[in-house]
């Protein structure tokens, strides 16, 4: 009986991201209605080899999505002008389901082309003002914005996005793996609840806001293979 040839990778992932609520509207006034937010993701990534050139990828990620709107200038306590800001934090537990296609560039290096889906469950949503002034209103709740975190309930519980990316993967040693992956995730389903108190000023057709993100995924982990001797010969 031959030995098992099962191969897989387990990697820790840390990702700086640029998050945005894309209004998906043909009206030009909607294009820059909301600003982008610098954020982060982290979690565990798992790749299972279906063949030497194809892997199925999944895992568990903690994602911090949202947006950052600049409301205008403000005078801070030191007498210096700064920005009045409205920030939204949307925290998800997400599971990617991707297929990776490997292109061998050297004995220990690969280029990966990635496509698949991201599915997330919303676990918390908060609104926060910074350096706000009297009269600043939230476009999401219609209420006043204060310099404190306020729990909101306007975004849908389920998130789905389309993943498109490519990465450089390097076998540092026979089992240690380093991967760097730029990835764009385009929201598929609507971001806001049907009963969200949001008005678009009569714009028609009505925008369909969706959550988009661009990330740079840094991964470090191990390659596992029950036929270690064969693997060392191959690489």
Short mmCIF file of C-alpha atoms in Angstrom, two decimals:
data_model
loop_
_atom_site.label_atom_id
_atom_site.label_comp_id
_atom_site.label_asym_id
_atom_site.label_seq_id
_atom_site.Cartn_x
_atom_site.Cartn_y
_atom_site.Cartn_z
CA UNK A 1 0.00 0.00 0.00
CA UNK A 2 1.44 3.41 -1.02
CA UNK A 3 1.76 6.37 1.26
CA UNK A 4 -0.80 9.19 1.28
CA UNK A 5 -0.04 12.10 -1.03
CA UNK A 6 -2.31 14.61 0.69
CA UNK A 7 -0.80 18.11 0.66
CA UNK A 8 -2.04 21.29 2.32
CA UNK A 9 -0.91 24.61 3.79
CA UNK A 10 -1.95 26.33 7.03
CA UNK A 11 -0.98 29.99 7.24
CA UNK A 12 -1.58 32.97 9.54
CA UNK A 13 -2.89 36.01 7.63
CA UNK A 14 -2.59 39.74 8.39
CA UNK A 15 -3.98 42.24 5.89
CA UNK A 16 -3.99 46.05 5.70
CA UNK A 17 -7.11 47.02 3.76
CA UNK A 18 -8.86 49.95 2.10
CA UNK A 19 -12.61 49.72 2.74
CA UNK A 20 -15.41 51.55 0.94
CA UNK A 21 -19.19 51.72 0.70
CA UNK A 22 -19.68 51.89 -3.07
CA UNK A 23 -23.02 53.48 -3.95
CA UNK A 24 -23.39 51.63 -7.29
CA UNK A 25 -25.21 54.58 -8.85
CA UNK A 26 -25.17 56.10 -12.31
CA UNK A 27 -25.63 59.54 -10.71
CA UNK A 28 -22.25 61.31 -10.56
CA UNK A 29 -23.17 63.05 -7.28
CA UNK A 30 -23.27 59.63 -5.58
CA UNK A 31 -19.78 58.56 -6.67
CA UNK A 32 -17.85 60.18 -3.81
CA UNK A 33 -20.65 60.39 -1.26
CA UNK A 34 -18.68 58.28 1.24
CA UNK A 35 -14.95 58.19 1.87
CA UNK A 36 -12.62 55.19 2.11
CA UNK A 37 -11.32 53.79 5.38
CA UNK A 38 -7.93 52.25 6.16
CA UNK A 39 -8.47 49.08 8.16
CA UNK A 40 -7.25 45.52 8.71
CA UNK A 41 -8.15 41.81 8.53
CA UNK A 42 -6.53 38.87 10.27
CA UNK A 43 -7.13 35.14 10.61
CA UNK A 44 -6.17 31.65 9.46
CA UNK A 45 -5.84 30.55 5.83
CA UNK A 46 -6.02 26.92 4.64
CA UNK A 47 -5.06 25.66 1.16
CA UNK A 48 -5.67 22.08 0.03
CA UNK A 49 -3.87 20.81 -3.07
CA UNK A 50 -6.26 19.34 -5.64
CA UNK A 51 -3.37 18.93 -8.09
CA UNK A 52 0.21 20.27 -8.34
CA UNK A 53 -1.14 23.44 -9.98
CA UNK A 54 -4.53 23.93 -8.25
CA UNK A 55 -5.56 24.53 -4.64
CA UNK A 56 -8.87 25.03 -2.87
CA UNK A 57 -8.63 27.78 -0.24
CA UNK A 58 -10.76 28.55 2.81
CA UNK A 59 -10.23 29.73 6.38
CA UNK A 60 -11.63 32.07 9.02
CA UNK A 61 -11.05 35.84 8.96
CA UNK A 62 -11.88 38.71 11.29
CA UNK A 63 -12.71 41.71 9.04
CA UNK A 64 -13.16 45.37 9.97
CA UNK A 65 -15.12 47.04 7.16
CA UNK A 66 -16.84 50.40 6.99
CA UNK A 67 -16.11 53.94 5.81
CA UNK A 68 -14.70 57.30 6.87
CA UNK A 69 -16.49 60.54 5.92
CA UNK A 70 -14.87 63.94 6.32
CA UNK A 71 -17.58 66.40 7.37
CA UNK A 72 -15.41 69.51 7.24
CA UNK A 73 -12.77 71.42 9.19
CA UNK A 74 -12.83 71.76 12.96
CA UNK A 75 -10.87 73.76 15.51
CA UNK A 76 -9.27 71.43 18.02
CA UNK A 77 -8.19 72.23 21.57
CA UNK A 78 -4.69 73.37 20.50
CA UNK A 79 -6.01 75.98 18.11
CA UNK A 80 -5.03 73.98 15.03
CA UNK A 81 -7.46 73.13 12.25
CA UNK A 82 -8.32 69.47 11.83
CA UNK A 83 -11.07 67.43 10.19
CA UNK A 84 -14.49 66.58 11.55
CA UNK A 85 -15.01 62.91 10.83
CA UNK A 86 -17.78 60.31 10.82
CA UNK A 87 -16.46 56.73 10.92
CA UNK A 88 -18.38 53.47 10.65
CA UNK A 89 -16.96 50.20 11.95
CA UNK A 90 -18.47 46.95 10.68
CA UNK A 91 -16.98 43.79 12.17
CA UNK A 92 -17.43 40.48 10.35
CA UNK A 93 -16.43 36.87 10.86
CA UNK A 94 -15.83 35.72 7.28
CA UNK A 95 -15.03 32.53 5.41
CA UNK A 96 -13.37 32.68 1.96
CA UNK A 97 -13.94 29.93 -0.62
CA UNK A 98 -11.37 30.38 -3.37
CA UNK A 99 -9.64 28.43 -6.09
CA UNK A 100 -5.96 29.18 -6.75
CA UNK A 101 -4.15 28.40 -10.00
CA UNK A 102 -0.38 28.04 -9.51
CA UNK A 103 2.21 29.13 -12.07
CA UNK A 104 5.71 27.83 -11.31
CA UNK A 105 8.35 30.56 -11.67
CA UNK A 106 11.28 28.74 -10.05
CA UNK A 107 12.01 25.66 -7.97
CA UNK A 108 10.63 27.28 -4.81
CA UNK A 109 8.47 30.16 -6.11
CA UNK A 110 4.93 30.36 -7.49
CA UNK A 111 2.53 32.95 -8.87
CA UNK A 112 -1.08 32.28 -7.83
CA UNK A 113 -4.19 33.52 -9.65
CA UNK A 114 -7.16 33.55 -7.25
CA UNK A 115 -10.92 33.77 -7.70
CA UNK A 116 -13.80 32.88 -5.41
CA UNK A 117 -16.27 34.20 -2.85
CA UNK A 118 -16.14 35.82 0.58
CA UNK A 119 -19.05 35.19 2.94
CA UNK A 120 -19.29 37.04 6.24
CA UNK A 121 -21.59 37.37 9.24
CA UNK A 122 -21.86 40.80 10.85
CA UNK A 123 -21.13 40.64 14.58
CA UNK A 124 -21.05 44.36 15.43
CA UNK A 125 -21.71 47.75 13.82
CA UNK A 126 -20.76 51.09 15.36
CA UNK A 127 -20.85 54.77 14.41
CA UNK A 128 -18.26 57.18 15.82
CA UNK A 129 -17.77 60.93 15.49
CA UNK A 130 -14.45 62.71 15.91
CA UNK A 131 -14.12 66.45 16.61
CA UNK A 132 -17.83 66.89 15.74
CA UNK A 133 -19.81 70.10 16.16
CA UNK A 134 -23.43 70.90 16.95
CA UNK A 135 -25.60 70.24 13.91
CA UNK A 136 -23.50 67.44 12.42
CA UNK A 137 -25.94 64.76 11.26
CA UNK A 138 -25.43 61.11 10.38
CA UNK A 139 -26.58 60.21 6.83
CA UNK A 140 -27.32 56.71 8.15
CA UNK A 141 -29.43 57.37 11.25
CA UNK A 142 -30.54 60.97 10.67
CA UNK A 143 -29.53 61.82 14.24
CA UNK A 144 -26.80 64.01 15.69
CA UNK A 145 -23.21 62.75 15.64
CA UNK A 146 -21.26 62.88 18.89
CA UNK A 147 -17.62 62.18 19.77
CA UNK A 148 -18.43 58.73 21.07
CA UNK A 149 -19.16 55.26 19.74
CA UNK A 150 -22.83 54.50 19.16
CA UNK A 151 -24.23 51.10 18.25
CA UNK A 152 -26.32 51.11 15.06
CA UNK A 153 -28.49 48.56 13.25
CA UNK A 154 -28.68 49.52 9.59
CA UNK A 155 -26.40 47.03 7.79
CA UNK A 156 -27.43 43.55 6.72
CA UNK A 157 -26.23 40.61 8.76
CA UNK A 158 -24.86 38.65 5.77
CA UNK A 159 -22.09 39.88 3.47
CA UNK A 160 -21.02 38.31 0.19
CA UNK A 161 -18.23 39.47 -2.10
CA UNK A 162 -16.39 38.31 -5.21
CA UNK A 163 -12.63 37.80 -4.66
CA UNK A 164 -10.12 38.51 -7.43
CA UNK A 165 -6.41 38.42 -6.68
CA UNK A 166 -2.93 37.26 -7.51
CA UNK A 167 -0.06 36.44 -5.22
CA UNK A 168 3.61 35.60 -4.98
CA UNK A 169 4.36 32.49 -2.90
CA UNK A 170 7.83 31.44 -1.75
CA UNK A 171 8.96 28.22 -0.04
CA UNK A 172 11.55 29.66 2.33
CA UNK A 173 12.52 26.19 3.54
CA UNK A 174 11.15 22.76 2.71
CA UNK A 175 8.02 23.48 4.80
CA UNK A 176 7.93 27.22 5.62
CA UNK A 177 5.76 29.27 3.23
CA UNK A 178 5.56 33.04 2.69
CA UNK A 179 2.83 34.60 0.52
CA UNK A 180 1.98 38.20 -0.47
CA UNK A 181 -1.36 38.73 -2.20
CA UNK A 182 -3.04 41.93 -3.47
CA UNK A 183 -6.79 41.22 -3.64
CA UNK A 184 -9.91 43.12 -4.65
CA UNK A 185 -13.23 42.02 -3.13
CA UNK A 186 -16.34 43.44 -4.80
CA UNK A 187 -19.57 43.33 -2.82
CA UNK A 188 -22.36 41.27 -4.38
CA UNK A 189 -25.34 41.72 -2.06
CA UNK A 190 -26.83 44.99 -0.80
CA UNK A 191 -25.11 46.37 2.28
CA UNK A 192 -28.03 48.14 3.97
CA UNK A 193 -31.17 46.70 5.53
CA UNK A 194 -34.47 47.38 3.76
CA UNK A 195 -35.70 49.39 6.75
CA UNK A 196 -32.51 51.49 7.09
CA UNK A 197 -33.48 55.20 7.55
CA UNK A 198 -31.30 56.40 4.66
CA UNK A 199 -32.39 58.97 2.08
CA UNK A 200 -30.70 59.61 -1.29
CA UNK A 201 -32.39 62.92 -2.03
CA UNK A 202 -34.69 61.56 -4.72
CA UNK A 203 -31.90 60.14 -6.89
CA UNK A 204 -33.31 57.69 -9.45
CA UNK A 205 -32.71 54.91 -9.99
CA UNK A 206 -32.08 54.54 -6.26
CA UNK A 207 -28.46 53.58 -5.42
CA UNK A 208 -27.70 50.06 -4.21
CA UNK A 209 -24.78 50.51 -1.76
CA UNK A 210 -22.37 47.57 -1.51
CA UNK A 211 -19.16 47.00 0.47
CA UNK A 212 -15.95 46.85 -1.59
CA UNK A 213 -12.39 46.41 -0.35
CA UNK A 214 -8.81 46.20 -1.53
CA UNK A 215 -6.38 44.27 0.65
CA UNK A 216 -2.75 43.21 0.69
CA UNK A 217 -2.68 39.81 2.37
CA UNK A 218 0.53 38.78 4.12
CA UNK A 219 0.60 35.08 4.98
CA UNK A 220 3.16 32.94 6.77
CA UNK A 221 2.76 29.28 7.62
CA UNK A 222 3.63 25.68 6.88
CA UNK A 223 3.29 23.19 4.06
CA UNK A 224 2.22 19.71 5.19
CA UNK A 225 2.86 16.56 3.20
CA UNK A 226 2.84 13.00 4.47
CA UNK A 227 5.50 12.14 1.88
CA UNK A 228 8.09 14.60 3.17
CA UNK A 229 11.01 12.87 1.42
CA UNK A 230 9.32 13.10 -1.99
CA UNK A 231 8.45 16.74 -1.37
CA UNK A 232 12.04 17.65 -0.53
CA UNK A 233 13.19 16.09 -3.80
CA UNK A 234 10.56 18.03 -5.80
CA UNK A 235 11.43 21.39 -4.23
#
